[in-house]
Amino acid sequence: TGSVMMGHYATGQALKSAGVVSASDMTLEAISCKCAYLFGRGDLKAAEVANLMGVSLRGEVTPPEALSPPPLSSAYQRASRKGKKYY
């Protein structure tokens, strides 16, 4: 899938602290329509719109619990096959 895990890595943490809102696995078209709908309502504050971006209104976002976990890095996978422990 093309999902985004905001805050999982340093770059994501920086974006999150700057106020960037994750679109998860929505397509660009879904993001555009959803923003137009939510901001077009006129009764929502920006923080409420940000919260609703992660909520599936019409099936445009895969629930986080349904997404597969991120793959481990290939270096970690190779090391774990060799029996090395990094903890």
JSON list of N, CA and C in Angstrom, two decimals:
[
{"chain": "A", "resi": 1, "resn": "THR", "atom": "N", "xyz": [0.84, -1.20, 0.00]},
{"chain": "A", "resi": 1, "resn": "THR", "atom": "CA", "xyz": [0.00, 0.00, 0.00]},
{"chain": "A", "resi": 1, "resn": "THR", "atom": "C", "xyz": [0.87, 1.24, 0.00]},
{"chain": "A", "resi": 2, "resn": "GLY", "atom": "N", "xyz": [0.27, 2.36, -0.23]},
{"chain": "A", "resi": 2, "resn": "GLY", "atom": "CA", "xyz": [1.00, 3.62, -0.25]},
{"chain": "A", "resi": 2, "resn": "GLY", "atom": "C", "xyz": [0.72, 4.45, 0.97]},
{"chain": "A", "resi": 3, "resn": "SER", "atom": "N", "xyz": [0.56, 3.83, 2.10]},
{"chain": "A", "resi": 3, "resn": "SER", "atom": "CA", "xyz": [0.21, 4.59, 3.29]},
{"chain": "A", "resi": 3, "resn": "SER", "atom": "C", "xyz": [1.42, 5.33, 3.85]},
{"chain": "A", "resi": 4, "resn": "VAL", "atom": "N", "xyz": [1.16, 6.39, 4.58]},
{"chain": "A", "resi": 4, "resn": "VAL", "atom": "CA", "xyz": [2.18, 7.21, 5.21]},
{"chain": "A", "resi": 4, "resn": "VAL", "atom": "C", "xyz": [2.07, 7.03, 6.72]},
{"chain": "A", "resi": 5, "resn": "MET", "atom": "N", "xyz": [3.20, 6.80, 7.37]},
{"chain": "A", "resi": 5, "resn": "MET", "atom": "CA", "xyz": [3.21, 6.65, 8.82]},
{"chain": "A", "resi": 5, "resn": "MET", "atom": "C", "xyz": [3.89, 7.88, 9.42]},
{"chain": "A", "resi": 6, "resn": "MET", "atom": "N", "xyz": [3.12, 8.94, 9.64]},
{"chain": "A", "resi": 6, "resn": "MET", "atom": "CA", "xyz": [3.67, 10.17, 10.18]},
{"chain": "A", "resi": 6, "resn": "MET", "atom": "C", "xyz": [4.27, 9.91, 11.56]},
{"chain": "A", "resi": 7, "resn": "GLY", "atom": "N", "xyz": [5.46, 10.44, 11.77]},
{"chain": "A", "resi": 7, "resn": "GLY", "atom": "CA", "xyz": [6.10, 10.31, 13.07]},
{"chain": "A", "resi": 7, "resn": "GLY", "atom": "C", "xyz": [6.88, 9.04, 13.26]},
{"chain": "A", "resi": 8, "resn": "HIS", "atom": "N", "xyz": [6.90, 8.16, 12.27]},
{"chain": "A", "resi": 8, "resn": "HIS", "atom": "CA", "xyz": [7.62, 6.90, 12.41]},
{"chain": "A", "resi": 8, "resn": "HIS", "atom": "C", "xyz": [9.13, 7.10, 12.28]},
{"chain": "A", "resi": 9, "resn": "TYR", "atom": "N", "xyz": [9.52, 8.04, 11.45]},
{"chain": "A", "resi": 9, "resn": "TYR", "atom": "CA", "xyz": [10.94, 8.36, 11.25]},
{"chain": "A", "resi": 9, "resn": "TYR", "atom": "C", "xyz": [11.17, 9.82, 11.59]},
{"chain": "A", "resi": 10, "resn": "ALA", "atom": "N", "xyz": [12.42, 10.24, 11.63]},
{"chain": "A", "resi": 10, "resn": "ALA", "atom": "CA", "xyz": [12.79, 11.61, 12.02]},
{"chain": "A", "resi": 10, "resn": "ALA", "atom": "C", "xyz": [12.14, 12.65, 11.10]},
{"chain": "A", "resi": 11, "resn": "THR", "atom": "N", "xyz": [12.12, 12.39, 9.80]},
{"chain": "A", "resi": 11, "resn": "THR", "atom": "CA", "xyz": [11.52, 13.33, 8.87]},
{"chain": "A", "resi": 11, "resn": "THR", "atom": "C", "xyz": [10.03, 13.48, 9.15]},
{"chain": "A", "resi": 12, "resn": "GLY", "atom": "N", "xyz": [9.36, 12.38, 9.40]},
{"chain": "A", "resi": 12, "resn": "GLY", "atom": "CA", "xyz": [7.94, 12.41, 9.73]},
{"chain": "A", "resi": 12, "resn": "GLY", "atom": "C", "xyz": [7.68, 13.15, 11.03]},
{"chain": "A", "resi": 13, "resn": "GLN", "atom": "N", "xyz": [8.57, 12.99, 12.00]},
{"chain": "A", "resi": 13, "resn": "GLN", "atom": "CA", "xyz": [8.43, 13.71, 13.27]},
{"chain": "A", "resi": 13, "resn": "GLN", "atom": "C", "xyz": [8.53, 15.21, 13.03]},
{"chain": "A", "resi": 14, "resn": "ALA", "atom": "N", "xyz": [9.48, 15.63, 12.19]},
{"chain": "A", "resi": 14, "resn": "ALA", "atom": "CA", "xyz": [9.66, 17.05, 11.89]},
{"chain": "A", "resi": 14, "resn": "ALA", "atom": "C", "xyz": [8.43, 17.60, 11.18]},
{"chain": "A", "resi": 15, "resn": "LEU", "atom": "N", "xyz": [7.90, 16.85, 10.23]},
{"chain": "A", "resi": 15, "resn": "LEU", "atom": "CA", "xyz": [6.69, 17.29, 9.52]},
{"chain": "A", "resi": 15, "resn": "LEU", "atom": "C", "xyz": [5.50, 17.38, 10.46]},
{"chain": "A", "resi": 16, "resn": "LYS", "atom": "N", "xyz": [5.38, 16.38, 11.32]},
{"chain": "A", "resi": 16, "resn": "LYS", "atom": "CA", "xyz": [4.27, 16.36, 12.28]},
{"chain": "A", "resi": 16, "resn": "LYS", "atom": "C", "xyz": [4.35, 17.55, 13.23]},
{"chain": "A", "resi": 17, "resn": "SER", "atom": "N", "xyz": [5.55, 17.86, 13.71]},
{"chain": "A", "resi": 17, "resn": "SER", "atom": "CA", "xyz": [5.69, 19.00, 14.63]},
{"chain": "A", "resi": 17, "resn": "SER", "atom": "C", "xyz": [5.47, 20.33, 13.92]},
{"chain": "A", "resi": 18, "resn": "ALA", "atom": "N", "xyz": [5.63, 20.34, 12.59]},
{"chain": "A", "resi": 18, "resn": "ALA", "atom": "CA", "xyz": [5.37, 21.55, 11.80]},
{"chain": "A", "resi": 18, "resn": "ALA", "atom": "C", "xyz": [3.89, 21.73, 11.50]},
{"chain": "A", "resi": 19, "resn": "GLY", "atom": "N", "xyz": [3.08, 20.72, 11.84]},
{"chain": "A", "resi": 19, "resn": "GLY", "atom": "CA", "xyz": [1.64, 20.82, 11.64]},
{"chain": "A", "resi": 19, "resn": "GLY", "atom": "C", "xyz": [1.10, 20.12, 10.41]},
{"chain": "A", "resi": 20, "resn": "VAL", "atom": "N", "xyz": [1.94, 19.34, 9.74]},
{"chain": "A", "resi": 20, "resn": "VAL", "atom": "CA", "xyz": [1.49, 18.60, 8.56]},
{"chain": "A", "resi": 20, "resn": "VAL", "atom": "C", "xyz": [0.52, 17.51, 9.00]},
{"chain": "A", "resi": 21, "resn": "VAL", "atom": "N", "xyz": [-0.56, 17.36, 8.25]},
{"chain": "A", "resi": 21, "resn": "VAL", "atom": "CA", "xyz": [-1.57, 16.36, 8.55]},
{"chain": "A", "resi": 21, "resn": "VAL", "atom": "C", "xyz": [-1.39, 15.19, 7.58]},
{"chain": "A", "resi": 22, "resn": "SER", "atom": "N", "xyz": [-1.33, 13.99, 8.10]},
{"chain": "A", "resi": 22, "resn": "SER", "atom": "CA", "xyz": [-1.15, 12.80, 7.27]},
{"chain": "A", "resi": 22, "resn": "SER", "atom": "C", "xyz": [-2.42, 12.50, 6.48]},
{"chain": "A", "resi": 23, "resn": "ALA", "atom": "N", "xyz": [-2.23, 12.09, 5.24]},
{"chain": "A", "resi": 23, "resn": "ALA", "atom": "CA", "xyz": [-3.35, 11.67, 4.40]},
{"chain": "A", "resi": 23, "resn": "ALA", "atom": "C", "xyz": [-3.46, 10.16, 4.35]},
{"chain": "A", "resi": 24, "resn": "SER", "atom": "N", "xyz": [-2.63, 9.48, 5.13]},
{"chain": "A", "resi": 24, "resn": "SER", "atom": "CA", "xyz": [-2.62, 8.03, 5.20]},
{"chain": "A", "resi": 24, "resn": "SER", "atom": "C", "xyz": [-2.47, 7.44, 3.81]},
{"chain": "A", "resi": 25, "resn": "ASP", "atom": "N", "xyz": [-3.43, 6.65, 3.35]},
{"chain": "A", "resi": 25, "resn": "ASP", "atom": "CA", "xyz": [-3.32, 6.02, 2.04]},
{"chain": "A", "resi": 25, "resn": "ASP", "atom": "C", "xyz": [-4.33, 6.56, 1.04]},
{"chain": "A", "resi": 26, "resn": "MET", "atom": "N", "xyz": [-4.82, 7.78, 1.27]},
{"chain": "A", "resi": 26, "resn": "MET", "atom": "CA", "xyz": [-5.78, 8.37, 0.34]},
{"chain": "A", "resi": 26, "resn": "MET", "atom": "C", "xyz": [-5.09, 8.79, -0.96]},
{"chain": "A", "resi": 27, "resn": "THR", "atom": "N", "xyz": [-5.83, 8.72, -2.04]},
{"chain": "A", "resi": 27, "resn": "THR", "atom": "CA", "xyz": [-5.32, 9.20, -3.31]},
{"chain": "A", "resi": 27, "resn": "THR", "atom": "C", "xyz": [-5.38, 10.73, -3.32]},
{"chain": "A", "resi": 28, "resn": "LEU", "atom": "N", "xyz": [-4.65, 11.33, -4.24]},
{"chain": "A", "resi": 28, "resn": "LEU", "atom": "CA", "xyz": [-4.65, 12.78, -4.35]},
{"chain": "A", "resi": 28, "resn": "LEU", "atom": "C", "xyz": [-6.06, 13.30, -4.63]},
{"chain": "A", "resi": 29, "resn": "GLU", "atom": "N", "xyz": [-6.81, 12.58, -5.45]},
{"chain": "A", "resi": 29, "resn": "GLU", "atom": "CA", "xyz": [-8.18, 12.98, -5.77]},
{"chain": "A", "resi": 29, "resn": "GLU", "atom": "C", "xyz": [-9.07, 12.92, -4.53]},
{"chain": "A", "resi": 30, "resn": "ALA", "atom": "N", "xyz": [-8.90, 11.88, -3.71]},
{"chain": "A", "resi": 30, "resn": "ALA", "atom": "CA", "xyz": [-9.69, 11.75, -2.49]},
{"chain": "A", "resi": 30, "resn": "ALA", "atom": "C", "xyz": [-9.36, 12.86, -1.51]},
{"chain": "A", "resi": 31, "resn": "ILE", "atom": "N", "xyz": [-8.07, 13.19, -1.39]},
{"chain": "A", "resi": 31, "resn": "ILE", "atom": "CA", "xyz": [-7.65, 14.28, -0.50]},
{"chain": "A", "resi": 31, "resn": "ILE", "atom": "C", "xyz": [-8.27, 15.59, -0.94]},
{"chain": "A", "resi": 32, "resn": "SER", "atom": "N", "xyz": [-8.20, 15.86, -2.24]},
{"chain": "A", "resi": 32, "resn": "SER", "atom": "CA", "xyz": [-8.75, 17.10, -2.78]},
{"chain": "A", "resi": 32, "resn": "SER", "atom": "C", "xyz": [-10.25, 17.21, -2.51]},
{"chain": "A", "resi": 33, "resn": "CYS", "atom": "N", "xyz": [-10.99, 16.16, -2.79]},
{"chain": "A", "resi": 33, "resn": "CYS", "atom": "CA", "xyz": [-12.44, 16.16, -2.57]},
{"chain": "A", "resi": 33, "resn": "CYS", "atom": "C", "xyz": [-12.78, 16.27, -1.09]},
{"chain": "A", "resi": 34, "resn": "LYS", "atom": "N", "xyz": [-12.04, 15.55, -0.25]},
{"chain": "A", "resi": 34, "resn": "LYS", "atom": "CA", "xyz": [-12.32, 15.56, 1.18]},
{"chain": "A", "resi": 34, "resn": "LYS", "atom": "C", "xyz": [-12.05, 16.95, 1.77]},
{"chain": "A", "resi": 35, "resn": "CYS", "atom": "N", "xyz": [-10.93, 17.56, 1.39]},
{"chain": "A", "resi": 35, "resn": "CYS", "atom": "CA", "xyz": [-10.62, 18.92, 1.87]},
{"chain": "A", "resi": 35, "resn": "CYS", "atom": "C", "xyz": [-11.69, 19.91, 1.39]},
{"chain": "A", "resi": 36, "resn": "ALA", "atom": "N", "xyz": [-12.09, 19.81, 0.14]},
{"chain": "A", "resi": 36, "resn": "ALA", "atom": "CA", "xyz": [-13.12, 20.71, -0.39]},
{"chain": "A", "resi": 36, "resn": "ALA", "atom": "C", "xyz": [-14.42, 20.53, 0.38]},
{"chain": "A", "resi": 37, "resn": "TYR", "atom": "N", "xyz": [-14.79, 19.29, 0.66]},
{"chain": "A", "resi": 37, "resn": "TYR", "atom": "CA", "xyz": [-16.02, 19.04, 1.40]},
{"chain": "A", "resi": 37, "resn": "TYR", "atom": "C", "xyz": [-15.94, 19.56, 2.83]},
{"chain": "A", "resi": 38, "resn": "LEU", "atom": "N", "xyz": [-14.85, 19.20, 3.54]},
{"chain": "A", "resi": 38, "resn": "LEU", "atom": "CA", "xyz": [-14.74, 19.58, 4.95]},
{"chain": "A", "resi": 38, "resn": "LEU", "atom": "C", "xyz": [-14.61, 21.09, 5.14]},
{"chain": "A", "resi": 39, "resn": "PHE", "atom": "N", "xyz": [-13.75, 21.74, 4.34]},
{"chain": "A", "resi": 39, "resn": "PHE", "atom": "CA", "xyz": [-13.60, 23.18, 4.47]},
{"chain": "A", "resi": 39, "resn": "PHE", "atom": "C", "xyz": [-14.83, 23.91, 3.93]},
{"chain": "A", "resi": 40, "resn": "GLY", "atom": "N", "xyz": [-15.49, 23.31, 2.94]},
{"chain": "A", "resi": 40, "resn": "GLY", "atom": "CA", "xyz": [-16.68, 23.91, 2.36]},
{"chain": "A", "resi": 40, "resn": "GLY", "atom": "C", "xyz": [-17.89, 23.91, 3.29]},
{"chain": "A", "resi": 41, "resn": "ARG", "atom": "N", "xyz": [-17.88, 23.05, 4.27]},
{"chain": "A", "resi": 41, "resn": "ARG", "atom": "CA", "xyz": [-18.99, 23.04, 5.23]},
{"chain": "A", "resi": 41, "resn": "ARG", "atom": "C", "xyz": [-19.11, 24.36, 5.97]},
{"chain": "A", "resi": 42, "resn": "GLY", "atom": "N", "xyz": [-17.98, 24.95, 6.30]},
{"chain": "A", "resi": 42, "resn": "GLY", "atom": "CA", "xyz": [-17.98, 26.24, 6.96]},
{"chain": "A", "resi": 42, "resn": "GLY", "atom": "C", "xyz": [-18.19, 26.22, 8.46]},
{"chain": "A", "resi": 43, "resn": "ASP", "atom": "N", "xyz": [-18.55, 25.08, 9.01]},
{"chain": "A", "resi": 43, "resn": "ASP", "atom": "CA", "xyz": [-18.80, 25.01, 10.46]},
{"chain": "A", "resi": 43, "resn": "ASP", "atom": "C", "xyz": [-17.68, 24.30, 11.22]},
{"chain": "A", "resi": 44, "resn": "LEU", "atom": "N", "xyz": [-16.60, 23.94, 10.52]},
{"chain": "A", "resi": 44, "resn": "LEU", "atom": "CA", "xyz": [-15.50, 23.21, 11.15]},
{"chain": "A", "resi": 44, "resn": "LEU", "atom": "C", "xyz": [-14.26, 24.10, 11.28]},
{"chain": "A", "resi": 45, "resn": "LYS", "atom": "N", "xyz": [-13.59, 23.99, 12.39]},
{"chain": "A", "resi": 45, "resn": "LYS", "atom": "CA", "xyz": [-12.31, 24.67, 12.58]},
{"chain": "A", "resi": 45, "resn": "LYS", "atom": "C", "xyz": [-11.22, 23.83, 11.92]},
{"chain": "A", "resi": 46, "resn": "ALA", "atom": "N", "xyz": [-10.05, 24.44, 11.69]},
{"chain": "A", "resi": 46, "resn": "ALA", "atom": "CA", "xyz": [-8.94, 23.74, 11.04]},
{"chain": "A", "resi": 46, "resn": "ALA", "atom": "C", "xyz": [-8.53, 22.49, 11.82]},
{"chain": "A", "resi": 47, "resn": "ALA", "atom": "N", "xyz": [-8.54, 22.56, 13.14]},
{"chain": "A", "resi": 47, "resn": "ALA", "atom": "CA", "xyz": [-8.17, 21.40, 13.96]},
{"chain": "A", "resi": 47, "resn": "ALA", "atom": "C", "xyz": [-9.17, 20.27, 13.78]},
{"chain": "A", "resi": 48, "resn": "GLU", "atom": "N", "xyz": [-10.45, 20.61, 13.63]},
{"chain": "A", "resi": 48, "resn": "GLU", "atom": "CA", "xyz": [-11.47, 19.57, 13.41]},
{"chain": "A", "resi": 48, "resn": "GLU", "atom": "C", "xyz": [-11.29, 18.93, 12.04]},
{"chain": "A", "resi": 49, "resn": "VAL", "atom": "N", "xyz": [-10.95, 19.74, 11.04]},
{"chain": "A", "resi": 49, "resn": "VAL", "atom": "CA", "xyz": [-10.69, 19.20, 9.69]},
{"chain": "A", "resi": 49, "resn": "VAL", "atom": "C", "xyz": [-9.48, 18.27, 9.74]},
{"chain": "A", "resi": 50, "resn": "ALA", "atom": "N", "xyz": [-8.43, 18.68, 10.45]},
{"chain": "A", "resi": 50, "resn": "ALA", "atom": "CA", "xyz": [-7.23, 17.85, 10.58]},
{"chain": "A", "resi": 50, "resn": "ALA", "atom": "C", "xyz": [-7.57, 16.50, 11.21]},
{"chain": "A", "resi": 51, "resn": "ASN", "atom": "N", "xyz": [-8.41, 16.51, 12.24]},
{"chain": "A", "resi": 51, "resn": "ASN", "atom": "CA", "xyz": [-8.81, 15.25, 12.88]},
{"chain": "A", "resi": 51, "resn": "ASN", "atom": "C", "xyz": [-9.65, 14.39, 11.95]},
{"chain": "A", "resi": 52, "resn": "LEU", "atom": "N", "xyz": [-10.51, 15.01, 11.17]},
{"chain": "A", "resi": 52, "resn": "LEU", "atom": "CA", "xyz": [-11.39, 14.24, 10.27]},
{"chain": "A", "resi": 52, "resn": "LEU", "atom": "C", "xyz": [-10.67, 13.69, 9.05]},
{"chain": "A", "resi": 53, "resn": "MET", "atom": "N", "xyz": [-9.46, 14.20, 8.76]},
{"chain": "A", "resi": 53, "resn": "MET", "atom": "CA", "xyz": [-8.72, 13.68, 7.61]},
{"chain": "A", "resi": 53, "resn": "MET", "atom": "C", "xyz": [-8.37, 12.20, 7.81]},
{"chain": "A", "resi": 54, "resn": "GLY", "atom": "N", "xyz": [-8.21, 11.78, 9.03]},
{"chain": "A", "resi": 54, "resn": "GLY", "atom": "CA", "xyz": [-7.88, 10.38, 9.29]},
{"chain": "A", "resi": 54, "resn": "GLY", "atom": "C", "xyz": [-9.09, 9.49, 9.48]},
{"chain": "A", "resi": 55, "resn": "VAL", "atom": "N", "xyz": [-10.29, 10.07, 9.42]},
{"chain": "A", "resi": 55, "resn": "VAL", "atom": "CA", "xyz": [-11.52, 9.31, 9.60]},
{"chain": "A", "resi": 55, "resn": "VAL", "atom": "C", "xyz": [-12.13, 9.00, 8.24]},
{"chain": "A", "resi": 56, "resn": "SER", "atom": "N", "xyz": [-12.49, 7.77, 8.03]},
{"chain": "A", "resi": 56, "resn": "SER", "atom": "CA", "xyz": [-13.10, 7.38, 6.76]},
{"chain": "A", "resi": 56, "resn": "SER", "atom": "C", "xyz": [-14.56, 7.81, 6.73]},
{"chain": "A", "resi": 57, "resn": "LEU", "atom": "N", "xyz": [-14.87, 8.75, 5.86]},
{"chain": "A", "resi": 57, "resn": "LEU", "atom": "CA", "xyz": [-16.26, 9.21, 5.73]},
{"chain": "A", "resi": 57, "resn": "LEU", "atom": "C", "xyz": [-17.03, 8.37, 4.72]},
{"chain": "A", "resi": 58, "resn": "ARG", "atom": "N", "xyz": [-16.36, 7.98, 3.64]},
{"chain": "A", "resi": 58, "resn": "ARG", "atom": "CA", "xyz": [-16.99, 7.18, 2.59]},
{"chain": "A", "resi": 58, "resn": "ARG", "atom": "C", "xyz": [-16.07, 6.09, 2.05]},
{"chain": "A", "resi": 59, "resn": "GLY", "atom": "N", "xyz": [-15.22, 5.56, 2.92]},
{"chain": "A", "resi": 59, "resn": "GLY", "atom": "CA", "xyz": [-14.33, 4.48, 2.50]},
{"chain": "A", "resi": 59, "resn": "GLY", "atom": "C", "xyz": [-13.07, 4.94, 1.81]},
{"chain": "A", "resi": 60, "resn": "GLU", "atom": "N", "xyz": [-12.73, 6.23, 1.94]},
{"chain": "A", "resi": 60, "resn": "GLU", "atom": "CA", "xyz": [-11.55, 6.76, 1.25]},
{"chain": "A", "resi": 60, "resn": "GLU", "atom": "C", "xyz": [-10.24, 6.52, 1.99]},
{"chain": "A", "resi": 61, "resn": "VAL", "atom": "N", "xyz": [-10.32, 6.10, 3.26]},
{"chain": "A", "resi": 61, "resn": "VAL", "atom": "CA", "xyz": [-9.13, 5.86, 4.07]},
{"chain": "A", "resi": 61, "resn": "VAL", "atom": "C", "xyz": [-9.21, 4.45, 4.65]},
{"chain": "A", "resi": 62, "resn": "THR", "atom": "N", "xyz": [-8.11, 3.71, 4.55]},
{"chain": "A", "resi": 62, "resn": "THR", "atom": "CA", "xyz": [-8.05, 2.40, 5.18]},
{"chain": "A", "resi": 62, "resn": "THR", "atom": "C", "xyz": [-7.83, 2.60, 6.67]},
{"chain": "A", "resi": 63, "resn": "PRO", "atom": "N", "xyz": [-8.63, 1.96, 7.52]},
{"chain": "A", "resi": 63, "resn": "PRO", "atom": "CA", "xyz": [-8.42, 2.10, 8.97]},
{"chain": "A", "resi": 63, "resn": "PRO", "atom": "C", "xyz": [-7.00, 1.66, 9.34]},
{"chain": "A", "resi": 64, "resn": "PRO", "atom": "N", "xyz": [-6.35, 2.38, 10.28]},
{"chain": "A", "resi": 64, "resn": "PRO", "atom": "CA", "xyz": [-4.96, 2.04, 10.64]},
{"chain": "A", "resi": 64, "resn": "PRO", "atom": "C", "xyz": [-4.77, 0.58, 11.05]},
{"chain": "A", "resi": 65, "resn": "GLU", "atom": "N", "xyz": [-5.75, 0.01, 11.74]},
{"chain": "A", "resi": 65, "resn": "GLU", "atom": "CA", "xyz": [-5.59, -1.38, 12.18]},
{"chain": "A", "resi": 65, "resn": "GLU", "atom": "C", "xyz": [-5.64, -2.38, 11.02]},
{"chain": "A", "resi": 66, "resn": "ALA", "atom": "N", "xyz": [-6.14, -1.96, 9.85]},
{"chain": "A", "resi": 66, "resn": "ALA", "atom": "CA", "xyz": [-6.20, -2.84, 8.69]},
{"chain": "A", "resi": 66, "resn": "ALA", "atom": "C", "xyz": [-4.94, -2.76, 7.83]},
{"chain": "A", "resi": 67, "resn": "LEU", "atom": "N", "xyz": [-4.08, -1.76, 8.09]},
{"chain": "A", "resi": 67, "resn": "LEU", "atom": "CA", "xyz": [-2.85, -1.62, 7.31]},
{"chain": "A", "resi": 67, "resn": "LEU", "atom": "C", "xyz": [-1.82, -2.62, 7.80]},
{"chain": "A", "resi": 68, "resn": "SER", "atom": "N", "xyz": [-1.02, -3.13, 6.88]},
{"chain": "A", "resi": 68, "resn": "SER", "atom": "CA", "xyz": [0.03, -4.07, 7.28]},
{"chain": "A", "resi": 68, "resn": "SER", "atom": "C", "xyz": [1.16, -3.29, 7.95]},
{"chain": "A", "resi": 69, "resn": "PRO", "atom": "N", "xyz": [1.90, -3.93, 8.85]},
{"chain": "A", "resi": 69, "resn": "PRO", "atom": "CA", "xyz": [3.01, -3.24, 9.52]},
{"chain": "A", "resi": 69, "resn": "PRO", "atom": "C", "xyz": [4.10, -2.92, 8.51]},
{"chain": "A", "resi": 70, "resn": "PRO", "atom": "N", "xyz": [4.90, -1.88, 8.79]},
{"chain": "A", "resi": 70, "resn": "PRO", "atom": "CA", "xyz": [5.97, -1.53, 7.85]},
{"chain": "A", "resi": 70, "resn": "PRO", "atom": "C", "xyz": [7.02, -2.63, 7.81]},
{"chain": "A", "resi": 71, "resn": "PRO", "atom": "N", "xyz": [7.64, -2.83, 6.65]},
{"chain": "A", "resi": 71, "resn": "PRO", "atom": "CA", "xyz": [8.67, -3.86, 6.56]},
{"chain": "A", "resi": 71, "resn": "PRO", "atom": "C", "xyz": [9.92, -3.43, 7.33]},
{"chain": "A", "resi": 72, "resn": "LEU", "atom": "N", "xyz": [10.64, -4.42, 7.81]},
{"chain": "A", "resi": 72, "resn": "LEU", "atom": "CA", "xyz": [11.91, -4.13, 8.47]},
{"chain": "A", "resi": 72, "resn": "LEU", "atom": "C", "xyz": [12.94, -3.76, 7.41]},
{"chain": "A", "resi": 73, "resn": "SER", "atom": "N", "xyz": [13.93, -3.00, 7.80]},
{"chain": "A", "resi": 73, "resn": "SER", "atom": "CA", "xyz": [14.97, -2.64, 6.85]},
{"chain": "A", "resi": 73, "resn": "SER", "atom": "C", "xyz": [15.70, -3.90, 6.39]},
{"chain": "A", "resi": 74, "resn": "SER", "atom": "N", "xyz": [16.19, -3.87, 5.18]},
{"chain": "A", "resi": 74, "resn": "SER", "atom": "CA", "xyz": [16.87, -5.06, 4.65]},
{"chain": "A", "resi": 74, "resn": "SER", "atom": "C", "xyz": [18.14, -5.35, 5.44]},
{"chain": "A", "resi": 75, "resn": "ALA", "atom": "N", "xyz": [18.83, -4.32, 5.96]},
{"chain": "A", "resi": 75, "resn": "ALA", "atom": "CA", "xyz": [20.04, -4.55, 6.75]},
{"chain": "A", "resi": 75, "resn": "ALA", "atom": "C", "xyz": [19.68, -5.29, 8.04]},
{"chain": "A", "resi": 76, "resn": "TYR", "atom": "N", "xyz": [18.59, -4.91, 8.66]},
{"chain": "A", "resi": 76, "resn": "TYR", "atom": "CA", "xyz": [18.16, -5.59, 9.89]},
{"chain": "A", "resi": 76, "resn": "TYR", "atom": "C", "xyz": [17.77, -7.04, 9.58]},
{"chain": "A", "resi": 77, "resn": "GLN", "atom": "N", "xyz": [17.07, -7.23, 8.46]},
{"chain": "A", "resi": 77, "resn": "GLN", "atom": "CA", "xyz": [16.67, -8.59, 8.09]},
{"chain": "A", "resi": 77, "resn": "GLN", "atom": "C", "xyz": [17.88, -9.48, 7.84]},
{"chain": "A", "resi": 78, "resn": "ARG", "atom": "N", "xyz": [18.91, -8.95, 7.14]},
{"chain": "A", "resi": 78, "resn": "ARG", "atom": "CA", "xyz": [20.11, -9.74, 6.88]},
{"chain": "A", "resi": 78, "resn": "ARG", "atom": "C", "xyz": [20.82, -10.08, 8.19]},
{"chain": "A", "resi": 79, "resn": "ALA", "atom": "N", "xyz": [20.93, -9.10, 9.08]},
{"chain": "A", "resi": 79, "resn": "ALA", "atom": "CA", "xyz": [21.62, -9.33, 10.36]},
{"chain": "A", "resi": 79, "resn": "ALA", "atom": "C", "xyz": [20.86, -10.33, 11.22]},
{"chain": "A", "resi": 80, "resn": "SER", "atom": "N", "xyz": [19.53, -10.26, 11.20]},
{"chain": "A", "resi": 80, "resn": "SER", "atom": "CA", "xyz": [18.76, -11.19, 12.03]},
{"chain": "A", "resi": 80, "resn": "SER", "atom": "C", "xyz": [18.88, -12.61, 11.50]},
{"chain": "A", "resi": 81, "resn": "ARG", "atom": "N", "xyz": [19.05, -12.78, 10.19]},
{"chain": "A", "resi": 81, "resn": "ARG", "atom": "CA", "xyz": [19.26, -14.11, 9.62]},
{"chain": "A", "resi": 81, "resn": "ARG", "atom": "C", "xyz": [20.61, -14.69, 10.03]},
{"chain": "A", "resi": 82, "resn": "LYS", "atom": "N", "xyz": [21.60, -13.80, 10.25]},
{"chain": "A", "resi": 82, "resn": "LYS", "atom": "CA", "xyz": [22.93, -14.24, 10.67]},
{"chain": "A", "resi": 82, "resn": "LYS", "atom": "C", "xyz": [23.01, -14.46, 12.18]},
{"chain": "A", "resi": 83, "resn": "GLY", "atom": "N", "xyz": [21.94, -14.13, 12.89]},
{"chain": "A", "resi": 83, "resn": "GLY", "atom": "CA", "xyz": [21.90, -14.36, 14.32]},
{"chain": "A", "resi": 83, "resn": "GLY", "atom": "C", "xyz": [22.42, -13.21, 15.16]},
{"chain": "A", "resi": 84, "resn": "LYS", "atom": "N", "xyz": [22.68, -12.06, 14.57]},
{"chain": "A", "resi": 84, "resn": "LYS", "atom": "CA", "xyz": [23.16, -10.91, 15.32]},
{"chain": "A", "resi": 84, "resn": "LYS", "atom": "C", "xyz": [22.01, -10.29, 16.08]},
{"chain": "A", "resi": 85, "resn": "LYS", "atom": "N", "xyz": [22.30, -9.80, 17.27]},
{"chain": "A", "resi": 85, "resn": "LYS", "atom": "CA", "xyz": [21.28, -9.14, 18.08]},
{"chain": "A", "resi": 85, "resn": "LYS", "atom": "C", "xyz": [21.73, -7.72, 18.34]},
{"chain": "A", "resi": 86, "resn": "TYR", "atom": "N", "xyz": [20.80, -6.77, 18.21]},
{"chain": "A", "resi": 86, "resn": "TYR", "atom": "CA", "xyz": [21.12, -5.36, 18.37]},
{"chain": "A", "resi": 86, "resn": "TYR", "atom": "C", "xyz": [20.39, -4.74, 19.56]},
{"chain": "A", "resi": 87, "resn": "TYR", "atom": "N", "xyz": [20.11, -5.53, 20.55]},
{"chain": "A", "resi": 87, "resn": "TYR", "atom": "CA", "xyz": [19.41, -4.99, 21.73]},
{"chain": "A", "resi": 87, "resn": "TYR", "atom": "C", "xyz": [20.05, -5.45, 22.98]}
]
